[in-house]
Amino acid sequence: MSQQRHGSTSGNTGAEPAFPDLPEATIARLPEYLRALHNLGETGADTISSEGLSAAAGVNSAKLRKDLSHLGSYGTRGVGYDVGLLIEQIEFVLGLDQRRAVCLVGVGNLGHALAGYDGFASRGFKIVALFDADAAKVGERIHGLVVRHIDELPTAAVEESIAIGVIATPAGAAQAVADDLVAAGVTSILNFAPCVLSVPANVDVRKVDLAIELQILSFHEHRKASLTALPGGRTKDIGQEAVGS
């Protein structure tokens, strides 16, 4: 996935600071830091050390300090990071200081589940429209929203200021839906369909494939089993190994 860079040029002399040009790996970890910080804030914590935050987020502390330095946040020696301030910084960089309107295309079993997921609203996203191509599903009310026909997408995209499109259709329909989203002016897509989408260079796509994640975990299970098996039926205790980035 290519990351679109939204920021000011080097010649900007306004009051707004230049938008940080972040590495992809850092962008992927910022939501983990934000989740951990919100949890810490709910416990009443005002400050947190880099070691404490890295443990809460499940990230190496040196990597965390480098990531946060990209935001201009270095913490205070002997005190740590200001939890509230760091939440504000990360939410600004992630664009969560404004609510993002999201549409969902495909209201099968997965679509129903996504439409009712409370975690979207608590993280700054609001599903404003549901679409499907199946006439039998059009008109159905799901969590307060009426399913609309996919042909209504261009109009709804303008009326609702849709920023992000979520595709939860079968693989065979996903590319056509992506084309419809792009044509309607949507330039960010979250794809749950098990396929690769072809989109213009200015469109960002994130792919979620649960089967692939399970296959990766299967590899690690296979590897651990092969490492513990030794000649003669003996086994070697290799301990628990973390899986992930």
Coordinates of N, CA and C in Angstrom, one line a residue:
M1 N 0.8 -1.2 0.0 CA 0.0 0.0 0.0 C 0.9 1.2 0.0
S2 N 0.6 2.2 -0.9 CA 1.4 3.4 -0.9 C 0.7 4.4 0.0
Q3 N 1.5 5.1 0.8 CA 1.0 6.0 1.8 C 1.0 7.4 1.2
Q4 N -0.2 8.0 1.1 CA -0.3 9.4 0.6 C 0.2 10.3 1.7
R5 N 1.1 11.2 1.3 CA 1.6 12.2 2.2 C 0.8 13.5 2.2
H6 N 0.2 13.8 3.3 CA -0.5 15.1 3.3 C 0.2 16.0 4.2
G7 N 0.8 17.0 3.7 CA 1.6 17.9 4.6 C 1.9 19.2 3.9
S8 N 2.5 20.1 4.6 CA 2.9 21.4 4.1 C 4.3 21.3 3.4
T9 N 4.5 22.2 2.6 CA 5.8 22.2 1.9 C 6.9 22.9 2.7
S10 N 8.1 22.7 2.3 CA 9.2 23.3 3.1 C 9.2 24.8 3.2
G11 N 8.4 25.4 2.2 CA 8.3 26.8 2.2 C 7.2 27.4 3.0
N12 N 6.5 26.6 3.7 CA 5.3 27.0 4.5 C 5.8 27.9 5.7
T13 N 5.3 29.1 5.8 CA 5.7 30.0 6.8 C 4.5 30.3 7.8
G14 N 3.4 29.5 7.7 CA 2.2 29.8 8.5 C 2.4 29.2 9.9
A15 N 1.4 29.4 10.7 CA 1.5 29.0 12.1 C 1.5 27.5 12.3
E16 N 0.8 26.8 11.4 CA 0.7 25.3 11.5 C 2.1 24.7 11.3
P17 N 2.4 23.7 12.2 CA 3.7 23.0 12.0 C 3.6 22.1 10.8
A18 N 4.8 21.8 10.2 CA 4.8 20.9 9.0 C 4.3 19.5 9.5
F19 N 3.5 18.9 8.6 CA 3.0 17.6 8.9 C 4.1 16.6 8.8
P20 N 4.3 15.7 9.9 CA 5.4 14.8 9.9 C 5.3 13.7 8.8
D21 N 6.4 13.5 8.1 CA 6.5 12.5 7.0 C 6.9 11.2 7.7
L22 N 6.0 10.4 8.1 CA 6.2 9.2 9.0 C 6.5 7.9 8.2
P23 N 7.4 7.1 8.7 CA 7.6 5.8 8.1 C 6.3 4.9 8.2
E24 N 6.1 4.0 7.3 CA 4.9 3.2 7.3 C 4.8 2.4 8.6
A25 N 6.0 1.9 9.1 CA 5.9 1.0 10.3 C 5.5 1.9 11.5
T26 N 5.9 3.1 11.6 CA 5.5 4.0 12.7 C 4.0 4.3 12.6
I27 N 3.5 4.6 11.4 CA 2.1 4.8 11.3 C 1.3 3.6 11.8
A28 N 1.7 2.4 11.5 CA 1.0 1.2 11.9 C 1.0 1.0 13.4
R29 N 2.0 1.6 14.1 CA 2.1 1.4 15.5 C 1.4 2.5 16.3
L30 N 1.2 3.7 15.7 CA 0.5 4.8 16.4 C -0.8 4.4 17.0
P31 N -1.7 3.7 16.3 CA -3.0 3.3 16.9 C -2.8 2.4 18.2
E32 N -1.7 1.6 18.2 CA -1.5 0.8 19.4 C -1.1 1.7 20.6
Y33 N -0.2 2.7 20.3 CA 0.1 3.6 21.4 C -1.1 4.4 21.9
L34 N -2.0 4.8 20.9 CA -3.2 5.5 21.3 C -4.1 4.7 22.2
R35 N -4.3 3.4 21.8 CA -5.1 2.5 22.6 C -4.6 2.4 24.0
A36 N -3.3 2.2 24.1 CA -2.7 2.0 25.4 C -2.8 3.3 26.2
L37 N -2.6 4.5 25.6 CA -2.7 5.7 26.3 C -4.1 6.0 26.8
H38 N -5.1 5.7 26.0 CA -6.5 5.8 26.4 C -6.8 4.9 27.6
N39 N -6.3 3.7 27.6 CA -6.5 2.8 28.8 C -5.8 3.4 30.0
L40 N -4.6 4.0 29.8 CA -3.9 4.6 31.0 C -4.6 5.8 31.5
G41 N -5.2 6.6 30.6 CA -5.9 7.7 31.0 C -7.2 7.4 31.8
E42 N -7.8 6.3 31.4 CA -9.0 5.8 32.2 C -8.7 5.4 33.6
T43 N -7.4 5.0 33.8 CA -7.0 4.6 35.2 C -6.6 5.8 36.0
G44 N -6.6 7.0 35.4 CA -6.2 8.2 36.1 C -4.7 8.6 36.0
A45 N -4.0 7.9 35.1 CA -2.5 8.2 35.0 C -2.3 9.5 34.2
D46 N -1.5 10.4 34.7 CA -1.2 11.6 34.0 C 0.1 11.6 33.2
T47 N 1.0 10.7 33.7 CA 2.3 10.6 32.9 C 2.6 9.1 32.9
I48 N 3.5 8.8 31.9 CA 3.9 7.4 31.7 C 5.3 7.3 31.2
S49 N 6.1 6.4 31.7 CA 7.5 6.3 31.2 C 7.4 5.6 29.8
S50 N 8.5 5.7 29.1 CA 8.6 5.0 27.8 C 8.5 3.5 28.0
E51 N 9.1 3.0 29.1 CA 9.1 1.6 29.4 C 7.7 1.1 29.7
G52 N 7.0 2.0 30.5 CA 5.6 1.6 30.8 C 4.7 1.6 29.6
L53 N 4.8 2.6 28.7 CA 4.0 2.7 27.6 C 4.3 1.6 26.6
S54 N 5.6 1.3 26.4 CA 6.0 0.2 25.5 C 5.4 -1.1 26.0
A55 N 5.4 -1.3 27.3 CA 4.9 -2.6 27.8 C 3.4 -2.6 27.6
A56 N 2.7 -1.5 27.8 CA 1.2 -1.5 27.6 C 0.9 -1.6 26.1
A57 N 1.7 -1.2 25.2 CA 1.4 -1.3 23.8 C 2.0 -2.5 23.1
G58 N 2.9 -3.2 23.9 CA 3.5 -4.4 23.3 C 4.6 -4.1 22.3
V59 N 5.3 -3.0 22.5 CA 6.3 -2.6 21.5 C 7.7 -2.4 22.3
N60 N 8.8 -2.6 21.6 CA 10.1 -2.4 22.2 C 10.2 -0.9 22.5
S61 N 10.8 -0.6 23.7 CA 10.8 0.8 24.2 C 11.7 1.7 23.3
A62 N 12.8 1.2 22.8 CA 13.6 2.0 21.9 C 12.9 2.4 20.6
K63 N 12.1 1.4 20.1 CA 11.3 1.6 18.9 C 10.2 2.7 19.2
L64 N 9.6 2.6 20.4 CA 8.6 3.5 20.8 C 9.1 4.9 20.8
R65 N 10.3 5.1 21.5 CA 10.9 6.4 21.6 C 11.2 7.0 20.2
K66 N 11.7 6.2 19.3 CA 12.0 6.7 18.0 C 10.7 7.1 17.3
D67 N 9.7 6.3 17.4 CA 8.4 6.6 16.8 C 7.9 7.9 17.2
L68 N 7.9 8.1 18.6 CA 7.3 9.4 19.1 C 8.2 10.6 18.8
S69 N 9.5 10.3 18.6 CA 10.3 11.5 18.3 C 10.0 12.1 16.9
H70 N 9.4 11.2 16.0 CA 8.9 11.8 14.7 C 7.8 12.8 14.9
L71 N 7.1 12.7 16.1 CA 6.0 13.6 16.4 C 6.5 14.8 17.1
G72 N 7.8 14.8 17.4 CA 8.3 15.9 18.2 C 8.1 15.7 19.7
S73 N 7.8 14.5 20.1 CA 7.5 14.2 21.5 C 8.6 13.4 22.1
Y74 N 9.3 13.9 23.1 CA 10.5 13.2 23.6 C 10.3 12.9 25.1
G75 N 9.2 13.4 25.7 CA 9.0 13.1 27.1 C 10.0 14.0 28.0
T76 N 9.8 13.8 29.3 CA 10.7 14.6 30.2 C 11.4 13.6 31.1
R77 N 12.8 13.8 31.1 CA 13.6 12.9 31.9 C 13.2 12.8 33.3
G78 N 13.0 11.6 33.8 CA 12.6 11.4 35.2 C 11.1 11.5 35.4
V79 N 10.4 11.9 34.4 CA 8.9 12.0 34.5 C 8.2 11.2 33.5
G80 N 8.6 11.2 32.2 CA 8.0 10.4 31.2 C 7.2 11.3 30.2
Y81 N 6.2 10.7 29.6 CA 5.3 11.4 28.7 C 4.0 11.9 29.4
D82 N 3.6 13.0 29.0 CA 2.3 13.5 29.4 C 1.2 12.8 28.7
V83 N 0.4 12.0 29.3 CA -0.6 11.1 28.7 C -1.6 11.9 27.8
G84 N -2.2 13.0 28.4 CA -3.1 13.8 27.7 C -2.6 14.4 26.5
L85 N -1.4 15.0 26.6 CA -0.7 15.7 25.5 C -0.4 14.7 24.4
L86 N 0.1 13.6 24.7 CA 0.5 12.6 23.7 C -0.7 12.0 23.0
I87 N -1.8 11.9 23.7 CA -3.1 11.5 23.0 C -3.5 12.5 22.0
E88 N -3.4 13.8 22.4 CA -3.7 14.9 21.4 C -2.8 14.8 20.2
Q89 N -1.5 14.6 20.4 CA -0.5 14.6 19.3 C -0.8 13.5 18.3
I90 N -1.1 12.3 18.9 CA -1.3 11.1 18.0 C -2.6 11.3 17.3
E91 N -3.6 11.7 18.0 CA -4.9 11.9 17.4 C -4.9 12.9 16.2
F92 N -4.1 14.0 16.4 CA -3.9 15.0 15.4 C -3.3 14.3 14.1
V93 N -2.2 13.6 14.4 CA -1.5 13.0 13.2 C -2.3 12.0 12.5
L94 N -3.1 11.2 13.3 CA -4.0 10.2 12.6 C -5.3 10.8 12.1
G95 N -5.4 12.1 12.3 CA -6.6 12.8 11.7 C -7.9 12.5 12.5
L96 N -7.7 12.1 13.8 CA -8.9 11.7 14.6 C -9.5 12.9 15.4
D97 N -8.9 14.1 15.1 CA -9.5 15.2 15.8 C -10.8 15.7 15.0
Q98 N -11.1 15.0 13.9 CA -12.4 15.2 13.2 C -13.0 13.8 12.9
R99 N -14.3 13.8 13.0 CA -15.0 12.5 12.8 C -15.1 12.2 11.3
R100 N -14.7 10.9 11.0 CA -14.6 10.5 9.6 C -15.9 9.7 9.3
A101 N -16.6 10.1 8.2 CA -17.8 9.4 7.7 C -17.4 8.2 6.9
V102 N -18.0 7.1 7.2 CA -17.6 5.8 6.6 C -18.9 5.2 6.0
C103 N -18.7 4.6 4.8 CA -19.8 3.8 4.2 C -19.3 2.3 4.1
L104 N -20.3 1.5 4.2 CA -20.1 0.0 4.2 C -20.8 -0.6 3.0
V105 N -20.1 -1.3 2.1 CA -20.7 -1.9 1.0 C -20.7 -3.4 1.1
G106 N -21.9 -4.1 1.1 CA -22.0 -5.5 1.3 C -22.5 -5.8 2.7
V107 N -23.8 -6.2 2.8 CA -24.4 -6.4 4.2 C -24.7 -7.8 4.4
G108 N -23.8 -8.7 4.1 CA -24.0 -10.1 4.4 C -23.6 -10.3 5.9
N109 N -23.2 -11.5 6.3 CA -22.9 -11.8 7.7 C -21.8 -10.8 8.2
L110 N -20.7 -10.7 7.5 CA -19.6 -9.8 7.9 C -20.1 -8.4 7.9
G111 N -20.8 -7.9 6.9 CA -21.3 -6.6 6.9 C -22.2 -6.2 8.0
H112 N -23.1 -7.2 8.4 CA -23.9 -7.0 9.6 C -23.1 -6.7 10.8
A113 N -22.1 -7.6 11.0 CA -21.2 -7.5 12.2 C -20.5 -6.2 12.2
L114 N -19.9 -5.8 11.1 CA -19.2 -4.5 11.0 C -20.1 -3.3 11.3
A115 N -21.3 -3.4 10.8 CA -22.2 -2.2 10.9 C -22.6 -2.0 12.4
G116 N -22.5 -3.1 13.2 CA -22.9 -3.0 14.6 C -21.7 -2.9 15.5
Y117 N -20.5 -2.7 15.0 CA -19.3 -2.7 15.8 C -19.2 -1.3 16.5
D118 N -19.3 -1.3 17.8 CA -19.2 -0.1 18.6 C -17.8 0.6 18.6
G119 N -16.8 -0.2 18.3 CA -15.5 0.4 18.3 C -15.2 1.5 17.3
F120 N -16.0 1.5 16.2 CA -15.8 2.6 15.2 C -16.1 4.0 15.8
A121 N -17.2 4.1 16.4 CA -17.6 5.4 17.0 C -16.7 5.9 18.1
S122 N -16.2 5.0 18.9 CA -15.4 5.4 20.0 C -14.0 5.8 19.5
R123 N -13.7 5.5 18.3 CA -12.4 5.9 17.7 C -12.4 6.9 16.7
G124 N -13.6 7.6 16.6 CA -13.7 8.8 15.7 C -14.3 8.5 14.3
F125 N -14.9 7.3 14.1 CA -15.5 7.0 12.8 C -17.0 6.8 13.0
K126 N -17.7 7.2 12.0 CA -19.2 7.0 12.0 C -19.6 6.4 10.7
I127 N -20.3 5.2 10.8 CA -20.8 4.6 9.6 C -22.1 5.3 9.2
V128 N -22.1 6.0 8.1 CA -23.2 6.9 7.7 C -24.1 6.3 6.6
A129 N -23.7 5.2 6.0 CA -24.5 4.6 4.9 C -24.1 3.2 4.7
L130 N -25.1 2.4 4.3 CA -24.9 1.0 4.0 C -25.4 0.7 2.6
F131 N -24.7 -0.1 1.8 CA -25.1 -0.3 0.4 C -25.0 -1.8 0.1
D132 N -25.8 -2.2 -0.8 CA -25.8 -3.6 -1.3 C -26.4 -3.6 -2.7
A133 N -26.0 -4.6 -3.5 CA -26.5 -4.7 -4.9 C -27.7 -5.6 -4.9
D134 N -27.9 -6.3 -3.9 CA -29.0 -7.3 -3.8 C -30.3 -6.6 -3.5
A135 N -31.3 -6.6 -4.4 CA -32.5 -5.9 -4.2 C -33.3 -6.4 -2.9
A136 N -33.1 -7.7 -2.6 CA -33.7 -8.2 -1.4 C -33.2 -7.6 -0.1
K137 N -32.0 -7.1 -0.1 CA -31.5 -6.5 1.1 C -31.7 -5.0 1.2
V138 N -32.0 -4.4 0.0 CA -32.2 -2.9 0.0 C -33.5 -2.6 0.8
G139 N -33.4 -1.6 1.6 CA -34.6 -1.3 2.5 C -34.5 -1.9 3.9
E140 N -33.6 -2.9 4.0 CA -33.5 -3.5 5.4 C -32.8 -2.5 6.3
R141 N -33.3 -2.5 7.6 CA -32.7 -1.5 8.6 C -31.7 -2.3 9.5
I142 N -30.5 -1.8 9.5 CA -29.5 -2.4 10.3 C -28.9 -1.4 11.2
H143 N -29.0 -1.6 12.5 CA -28.5 -0.7 13.5 C -28.8 0.8 13.2
G144 N -30.0 1.0 12.8 CA -30.5 2.4 12.6 C -30.3 2.9 11.2
L145 N -29.6 2.2 10.3 CA -29.4 2.7 9.0 C -30.2 1.8 8.0
V146 N -30.8 2.4 7.0 CA -31.5 1.7 5.9 C -30.5 1.3 4.8
V147 N -30.5 0.1 4.4 CA -29.6 -0.3 3.3 C -30.0 0.3 2.0
R148 N -29.1 0.9 1.3 CA -29.4 1.6 0.1 C -28.8 0.8 -1.1
H149 N -29.3 1.0 -2.3 CA -28.8 0.3 -3.4 C -27.4 0.9 -3.8
I150 N -26.5 0.1 -4.3 CA -25.2 0.6 -4.6 C -25.2 1.7 -5.7
D151 N -26.3 1.8 -6.5 CA -26.4 2.9 -7.4 C -26.6 4.2 -6.8
E152 N -26.9 4.3 -5.5 CA -27.1 5.5 -4.8 C -25.8 6.0 -4.2
L153 N -24.7 5.3 -4.4 CA -23.4 5.6 -3.8 C -22.9 7.0 -4.2
P154 N -22.9 7.4 -5.5 CA -22.4 8.7 -5.9 C -23.1 9.9 -5.1
T155 N -24.4 9.8 -5.1 CA -25.2 10.8 -4.4 C -24.9 10.9 -2.9
A156 N -24.9 9.7 -2.3 CA -24.7 9.6 -0.8 C -23.2 10.0 -0.5
A157 N -22.3 9.8 -1.3 CA -20.9 10.2 -1.0 C -20.8 11.7 -0.9
V158 N -21.5 12.4 -1.7 CA -21.5 13.9 -1.6 C -22.3 14.3 -0.4
E159 N -23.5 13.8 -0.2 CA -24.4 14.2 0.8 C -23.8 14.0 2.2
E160 N -23.2 12.8 2.4 CA -22.7 12.4 3.7 C -21.2 12.7 3.9
S161 N -20.6 13.3 2.8 CA -19.1 13.6 2.9 C -18.3 12.4 3.3
I162 N -18.6 11.3 2.6 CA -18.0 10.0 2.9 C -16.4 10.0 2.6
A163 N -15.7 9.7 3.6 CA -14.2 9.8 3.5 C -13.6 8.4 3.3
I164 N -14.2 7.4 3.8 CA -13.7 6.0 3.8 C -14.8 5.0 3.4
G165 N -14.4 4.1 2.5 CA -15.3 3.1 2.1 C -14.8 1.7 2.6
V166 N -15.7 0.9 3.1 CA -15.4 -0.4 3.6 C -16.1 -1.4 2.7
I167 N -15.3 -2.4 2.1 CA -15.8 -3.4 1.2 C -15.9 -4.7 2.0
A168 N -17.2 -5.2 2.1 CA -17.4 -6.5 2.7 C -18.2 -7.4 1.8
T169 N -17.9 -7.4 0.5 CA -18.6 -8.2 -0.5 C -17.8 -9.5 -0.8
P170 N -18.4 -10.4 -1.5 CA -17.6 -11.5 -2.0 C -16.5 -11.0 -2.9
A171 N -15.4 -11.8 -3.1 CA -14.3 -11.4 -3.9 C -14.6 -11.0 -5.3
G172 N -15.6 -11.7 -5.9 CA -15.9 -11.4 -7.3 C -16.6 -10.1 -7.5
A173 N -17.1 -9.5 -6.5 CA -17.8 -8.2 -6.6 C -16.9 -7.0 -6.1
A174 N -15.8 -7.3 -5.5 CA -15.0 -6.3 -4.8 C -14.4 -5.2 -5.7
Q175 N -13.9 -5.7 -6.9 CA -13.2 -4.7 -7.8 C -14.3 -3.7 -8.3
A176 N -15.4 -4.2 -8.7 CA -16.5 -3.3 -9.2 C -16.9 -2.3 -8.1
V177 N -17.0 -2.7 -6.9 CA -17.3 -1.8 -5.8 C -16.2 -0.8 -5.6
A178 N -15.0 -1.3 -5.7 CA -13.8 -0.3 -5.5 C -13.9 0.7 -6.6
D179 N -14.2 0.3 -7.8 CA -14.3 1.3 -9.0 C -15.4 2.3 -8.7
D180 N -16.6 1.8 -8.1 CA -17.7 2.7 -7.8 C -17.3 3.7 -6.7
L181 N -16.5 3.2 -5.7 CA -16.1 4.1 -4.6 C -15.2 5.2 -5.2
V182 N -14.2 4.8 -6.0 CA -13.3 5.7 -6.6 C -14.0 6.7 -7.5
A183 N -14.9 6.3 -8.3 CA -15.7 7.2 -9.1 C -16.5 8.2 -8.3
A184 N -16.9 7.8 -7.1 CA -17.7 8.6 -6.2 C -16.8 9.6 -5.4
G185 N -15.5 9.5 -5.6 CA -14.6 10.4 -5.0 C -14.0 9.9 -3.7
V186 N -14.3 8.7 -3.3 CA -13.7 8.1 -2.1 C -12.3 7.6 -2.4
T187 N -11.3 8.1 -1.6 CA -9.9 7.8 -1.9 C -9.2 6.9 -0.8
S188 N -10.0 6.4 0.2 CA -9.5 5.5 1.2 C -10.4 4.4 1.3
I189 N -9.9 3.1 1.2 CA -10.7 1.9 1.2 C -10.2 0.9 2.2
L190 N -11.1 0.3 3.0 CA -10.7 -0.8 3.8 C -11.4 -2.1 3.2
N191 N -10.6 -3.0 2.7 CA -11.1 -4.1 1.9 C -11.0 -5.4 2.8
F192 N -12.2 -6.0 3.0 CA -12.3 -7.3 3.7 C -12.5 -8.4 2.7
A193 N -12.6 -8.1 1.4 CA -12.8 -9.2 0.4 C -11.4 -9.9 0.2
P194 N -11.4 -11.2 0.0 CA -10.1 -11.9 -0.2 C -9.6 -11.8 -1.6
C195 N -9.2 -10.6 -2.0 CA -8.7 -10.3 -3.3 C -7.8 -9.0 -3.3
V196 N -7.0 -8.8 -4.3 CA -6.2 -7.6 -4.5 C -7.0 -6.7 -5.4
L197 N -7.1 -5.4 -4.9 CA -7.8 -4.4 -5.7 C -6.8 -3.6 -6.6
S198 N -7.3 -3.2 -7.7 CA -6.5 -2.3 -8.6 C -7.2 -0.9 -8.5
V199 N -6.4 0.0 -8.0 CA -7.0 1.4 -7.8 C -5.9 2.4 -8.3
P200 N -6.4 3.6 -8.5 CA -5.4 4.7 -8.9 C -4.4 5.0 -7.8
A201 N -3.3 5.7 -8.2 CA -2.2 5.9 -7.3 C -2.6 6.8 -6.1
N202 N -3.6 7.6 -6.2 CA -4.0 8.5 -5.1 C -5.0 7.8 -4.2
V203 N -5.3 6.6 -4.4 CA -6.2 5.9 -3.5 C -5.5 4.9 -2.6
D204 N -5.7 5.0 -1.3 CA -5.1 4.1 -0.3 C -6.0 3.0 0.1
V205 N -5.4 1.8 0.1 CA -6.2 0.6 0.4 C -5.5 -0.2 1.5
R206 N -6.3 -0.5 2.5 CA -5.8 -1.4 3.5 C -6.6 -2.7 3.4
K207 N -5.9 -3.9 3.4 CA -6.6 -5.2 3.2 C -6.6 -6.0 4.5
V208 N -7.8 -6.5 4.9 CA -7.9 -7.3 6.1 C -8.4 -8.7 5.6
D209 N -7.5 -9.7 5.8 CA -7.9 -11.1 5.3 C -7.6 -12.0 6.5
L210 N -8.7 -12.4 7.2 CA -8.6 -13.2 8.4 C -8.0 -14.6 8.1
A211 N -8.3 -15.1 6.9 CA -7.7 -16.4 6.5 C -6.2 -16.3 6.4
I212 N -5.7 -15.2 5.9 CA -4.2 -15.1 5.8 C -3.6 -15.0 7.2
E213 N -4.2 -14.3 8.1 CA -3.7 -14.2 9.5 C -3.7 -15.6 10.1
L214 N -4.7 -16.4 9.9 CA -4.7 -17.7 10.5 C -3.7 -18.6 9.8
Q215 N -3.4 -18.4 8.5 CA -2.4 -19.2 7.9 C -1.0 -18.8 8.4
I216 N -0.8 -17.5 8.8 CA 0.5 -17.1 9.3 C 0.7 -17.8 10.7
L217 N -0.4 -17.8 11.5 CA -0.4 -18.4 12.8 C -0.1 -19.9 12.7
S218 N -0.7 -20.5 11.6 CA -0.5 -21.9 11.4 C 1.0 -22.2 11.1
F219 N 1.6 -21.3 10.4 CA 3.1 -21.5 10.1 C 3.8 -21.5 11.4
H220 N 3.5 -20.6 12.3 CA 4.2 -20.5 13.6 C 4.0 -21.8 14.4
E221 N 2.8 -22.3 14.4 CA 2.5 -23.5 15.1 C 3.3 -24.7 14.5
H222 N 3.4 -24.7 13.2 CA 4.1 -25.7 12.5 C 5.6 -25.6 12.9
R223 N 6.1 -24.4 12.9 CA 7.5 -24.2 13.2 C 7.9 -24.6 14.6
K224 N 7.0 -24.2 15.6 CA 7.3 -24.6 17.0 C 7.3 -26.1 17.1
A225 N 6.3 -26.7 16.4 CA 6.3 -28.2 16.6 C 7.5 -28.9 16.0
S226 N 8.0 -28.3 14.9 CA 9.2 -28.9 14.3 C 10.5 -28.6 15.1
L227 N 10.5 -27.5 15.8 CA 11.7 -27.1 16.6 C 11.7 -28.0 17.9
T228 N 10.6 -28.4 18.4 CA 10.6 -29.1 19.6 C 10.8 -30.6 19.4
A229 N 10.6 -31.1 18.2 CA 10.7 -32.5 17.9 C 12.2 -32.9 17.7
L230 N 12.7 -33.7 18.5 CA 14.1 -34.1 18.3 C 14.2 -35.6 18.1
P231 N 15.3 -36.1 17.6 CA 15.4 -37.6 17.3 C 15.2 -38.4 18.6
G232 N 14.6 -39.5 18.5 CA 14.4 -40.4 19.6 C 13.1 -40.1 20.4
G233 N 12.3 -39.2 19.9 CA 11.1 -38.8 20.5 C 11.2 -37.8 21.6
R234 N 12.4 -37.3 21.8 CA 12.7 -36.3 22.9 C 12.2 -34.9 22.4
T235 N 11.8 -34.1 23.3 CA 11.4 -32.7 22.9 C 12.2 -31.7 23.6
K236 N 12.2 -30.5 23.0 CA 13.0 -29.4 23.6 C 12.1 -28.3 23.9
D237 N 12.2 -27.8 25.2 CA 11.3 -26.7 25.6 C 11.9 -25.4 25.1
I238 N 11.2 -24.8 24.1 CA 11.7 -23.5 23.5 C 10.9 -22.3 24.0
G239 N 10.0 -22.5 24.9 CA 9.3 -21.4 25.5 C 8.3 -20.7 24.6
Q240 N 7.6 -19.7 25.1 CA 6.6 -19.0 24.3 C 7.3 -17.9 23.5
E241 N 7.0 -17.9 22.2 CA 7.6 -16.9 21.3 C 6.5 -16.0 20.8
A242 N 6.8 -14.7 20.8 CA 5.8 -13.7 20.3 C 5.7 -13.8 18.8
V243 N 4.5 -13.6 18.3 CA 4.3 -13.6 16.9 C 3.8 -12.2 16.5
G244 N 4.4 -11.6 15.6 CA 3.9 -10.3 15.1 C 5.1 -9.3 15.0
S245 N 4.7 -8.0 14.7 CA 5.7 -7.0 14.5 C 6.1 -6.4 15.8

